[in-house]
Amino acid sequence: MKIDIVTLFPEMFEGAFSHSILKRAQAKGHANIHLHNLRDWSSSKHKNVDDYSYGGGAGMVMMVEPMVRCIEELQSKTSYDEVIFLTPDGELLNQKIANQFSTKQNLLIICGHYKGIDERIRTHFITREISIGDYVLSGGELAAMALTDAIVRLIPGVLNDETSALSDSYQDNLLSPPVYTRPADFRGWKVPDVLLSGNDKEIAQWRYEQAVERTRQRRPGMLGVDHESTD
Ligand code: 6GU
């Protein structure tokens, strides 16, 4: 999969993309992530990419022209399955959406900043608008990193057995059960006996019950009521 990301702050992504699973996914060739600095498409002397909002009001708006020049140049080289805009008024990201995106070949992700982007960009170029939660971030960059991570870890071959996405919370509409590692007794705080029993069937049953109980307590809305499929 190729992911192109348009941002005013490409440096912000360096840490997130050069460690752990995102690093390995790129090294193994599963994910080809390219960062593009929107300023490179500004035609003004001072490389401006934002301007005052028509009609007044606080906050700058990202201009239509540099963004359109950027998107059209990228589109001339790649046929994108989706052009995704990260915005707090977008569709709430969930595992089902991450699963959908993980099956695509080419994604273009646009990070907004300031008060927003000129509406004409959204109307004419954006195919999906995504939010990562009901709170406001200063820009789309952190959201783009979260989205990219959620997608890339689902690409076949990225995770091994140990990190398998199959046991993730949400993948089967249940939260994950508690996990423990050595020592079996720390300050008298003991690991549940069943996990030390070696009885795979009982362990699987215990984990399932714990997952259901945890989901019932923390996220009752995920249980029962005809939840959406995750594929
Ligand atoms: Cl995608 N962008 C911004 N700026 N804030 C957010 C968000 C996105 N998702 C939640 N909050």
XYZ file of C-alpha atoms and ligand atoms in Angstrom:
242
model
C 0.000 0.000 0.000
C 1.130 3.529 -0.750
C 0.084 6.368 1.570
C 0.750 9.976 0.580
C 0.303 12.562 3.320
C 0.000 16.300 2.697
C 0.923 18.442 5.700
C 2.463 21.740 6.739
C 4.528 19.878 9.345
C 6.176 16.782 7.824
C 8.751 16.700 10.636
C 6.014 15.868 13.137
C 5.657 12.426 11.530
C 9.285 11.379 11.777
C 9.158 9.917 15.271
C 5.869 8.105 14.837
C 6.846 6.524 11.538
C 10.394 5.485 12.413
C 9.689 3.132 15.288
C 8.057 -0.181 16.034
C 5.438 -1.565 13.676
C 5.223 1.400 11.290
C 8.990 1.270 10.857
C 8.968 -2.456 10.191
C 6.014 -2.227 7.807
C 7.952 0.273 5.703
C 11.219 -1.663 5.907
C 9.454 -4.833 4.723
C 7.806 -2.932 1.855
C 4.218 -3.395 3.066
C 3.668 0.336 3.471
C 5.170 3.037 1.320
C 4.584 6.303 3.169
C 5.463 9.649 1.567
C 5.188 13.040 3.244
C 4.544 16.171 1.164
C 4.971 19.709 2.459
C 2.049 21.806 1.235
C 4.275 24.887 1.211
C 6.130 23.414 -1.772
C 2.993 24.121 -3.856
C 2.576 27.744 -2.752
C 3.014 30.183 -5.602
C 3.589 33.236 -3.431
C 6.960 34.725 -2.568
C 6.554 34.059 1.124
C 5.162 30.556 0.568
C 1.803 31.478 2.088
C -0.762 28.720 2.288
C -3.455 30.415 4.408
C -5.541 33.572 4.269
C -8.327 35.398 6.108
C -11.795 33.896 6.218
C -14.348 35.486 3.835
C -17.110 37.026 5.899
C -14.761 37.715 8.782
C -14.213 35.895 12.031
C -11.180 34.647 13.853
C -8.777 32.164 12.352
C -7.022 31.614 9.085
C -8.226 29.290 6.356
C -6.011 27.073 4.207
C -6.153 28.388 0.634
C -7.666 26.439 -2.231
C -4.916 27.096 -4.765
C -1.784 25.516 -3.205
C -3.804 22.510 -2.009
C -5.382 21.941 -5.432
C -2.022 22.249 -7.189
C -0.597 19.726 -4.720
C -3.480 17.231 -4.942
C -3.636 17.436 -8.759
C 0.094 16.848 -9.110
C -0.096 13.817 -6.801
C -3.191 12.542 -8.634
C -1.373 12.826 -11.968
C 1.110 10.222 -10.694
C -1.143 7.973 -8.610
C -4.739 6.838 -8.832
C -6.036 7.124 -5.253
C -8.729 4.863 -3.821
C -9.605 7.576 -1.306
C -8.646 11.197 -0.674
C -9.048 11.474 3.107
C -9.346 14.739 5.010
C -8.712 14.689 8.777
C -11.183 16.996 10.473
C -13.018 17.078 13.830
C -16.345 17.241 11.955
C -15.594 14.064 9.984
C -16.929 10.540 10.390
C -15.706 9.005 13.689
C -12.847 6.584 13.037
C -13.489 3.030 14.189
C -12.059 -0.423 13.522
C -14.462 -1.080 10.664
C -13.252 2.010 8.794
C -9.606 1.114 9.501
C -10.280 -2.372 8.102
C -11.805 -0.889 4.943
C -8.866 1.440 4.341
C -6.354 -1.368 4.976
C -7.610 -3.164 1.836
C -6.809 -0.196 -0.463
C -3.783 0.233 -2.708
C -3.277 4.012 -2.654
C -4.467 6.530 -0.079
C -4.016 10.293 -0.045
C -4.333 11.870 3.411
C -4.770 15.629 3.827
C -4.010 17.325 7.150
C -5.866 20.525 7.892
C -4.639 23.317 10.088
C -5.745 26.739 11.253
C -9.502 27.266 11.124
C -9.971 24.740 8.354
C -9.512 24.351 4.622
C -11.383 26.219 1.884
C -14.675 24.343 1.444
C -14.092 23.990 -2.317
C -11.241 21.552 -1.641
C -13.616 19.379 0.352
C -16.342 19.596 -2.272
C -14.187 18.776 -5.284
C -11.361 16.530 -4.055
C -12.075 14.882 -0.716
C -13.783 11.470 -0.794
C -13.772 10.678 2.955
C -13.674 12.946 6.028
C -12.428 11.352 9.237
C -12.250 12.455 12.880
C -10.421 10.483 15.577
C -12.648 11.565 18.461
C -14.921 14.198 19.921
C -12.285 16.697 20.989
C -10.302 19.294 19.083
C -6.646 18.875 18.140
C -4.522 21.763 16.885
C -4.162 20.163 13.481
C -4.766 17.010 11.499
C -1.214 15.665 11.907
C -1.689 13.684 15.128
C -4.947 12.333 13.706
C -3.182 11.332 10.470
C -0.564 9.438 12.479
C -3.259 7.618 14.449
C -5.163 6.762 11.262
C -2.017 5.589 9.447
C -1.020 3.368 12.365
C -4.510 1.859 12.628
C -4.483 1.069 8.879
C -0.916 -0.148 8.362
C -0.946 -2.679 11.215
C -3.847 -4.422 9.435
C -2.011 -4.925 6.127
C -1.373 -8.668 5.691
C 2.213 -9.536 6.653
C 2.823 -6.482 8.838
C 2.028 -8.207 12.129
C 3.404 -11.592 13.109
C 1.692 -14.176 15.333
C 2.859 -12.417 18.450
C 1.359 -9.065 17.517
C -1.617 -10.490 15.636
C -4.427 -8.053 14.981
C -6.928 -10.870 15.372
C -6.858 -10.554 19.163
C -7.103 -6.753 19.204
C -9.819 -5.054 21.171
C -12.660 -4.106 18.782
C -11.715 -6.650 16.116
C -14.483 -8.961 17.372
C -16.582 -6.203 18.951
C -15.216 -7.057 22.394
C -12.585 -5.323 24.502
C -9.449 -7.352 25.234
C -9.221 -9.474 28.397
C -6.571 -8.730 31.082
C -3.051 -10.015 30.384
C -0.203 -10.911 32.752
C 3.469 -11.839 32.531
C 6.080 -13.042 35.056
C 6.287 -13.113 38.025
C 3.200 -15.132 38.956
C 3.204 -13.472 42.375
C 4.270 -9.851 42.847
C 3.829 -8.478 46.375
C 1.113 -11.053 46.880
C -0.767 -9.813 43.792
C -1.344 -13.126 42.045
C -1.915 -14.027 38.423
C -5.248 -15.899 38.079
C -4.640 -19.640 38.545
C -6.357 -20.576 35.297
C -3.630 -18.816 33.257
C -0.986 -21.032 34.916
C -3.046 -24.213 34.486
C -1.837 -25.127 31.002
C -5.445 -25.970 30.076
C -5.901 -24.179 26.741
C -9.631 -24.685 26.619
C -10.225 -23.280 30.094
C -7.878 -20.375 29.375
C -9.755 -19.514 26.173
C -13.079 -19.703 28.042
C -11.772 -17.482 30.874
C -10.434 -14.907 28.427
C -13.727 -14.807 26.572
C -15.696 -14.322 29.803
C -13.322 -11.586 30.946
C -13.607 -9.841 27.579
C -17.399 -9.929 27.746
C -17.417 -8.683 31.355
C -14.973 -5.883 30.634
C -17.009 -4.839 27.613
C -20.246 -4.940 29.636
C -18.728 -2.721 32.328
C -16.847 -0.252 30.165
C -18.558 -0.182 26.776
C -22.041 -1.738 27.119
C -23.019 -0.155 23.804
C -20.668 -2.569 21.996
C -22.613 -5.618 23.247
C -25.792 -7.189 21.985
C -27.326 -4.457 19.882
C -26.729 -5.527 16.291
C -23.170 -4.311 16.040
C -21.690 -3.653 12.640
C -19.449 -6.268 11.118
C -15.769 -5.456 11.247
C -15.047 -6.254 7.614
Cl -9.047 14.627 12.396
N -8.452 16.963 13.443
C -8.456 17.850 14.436
N -7.905 19.051 14.232
N -8.963 17.612 15.629
C -9.510 16.411 15.807
C -9.546 15.434 14.818
C -8.998 15.755 13.623
N -10.159 14.344 15.309
C -10.471 14.651 16.550
N -10.088 15.881 16.857
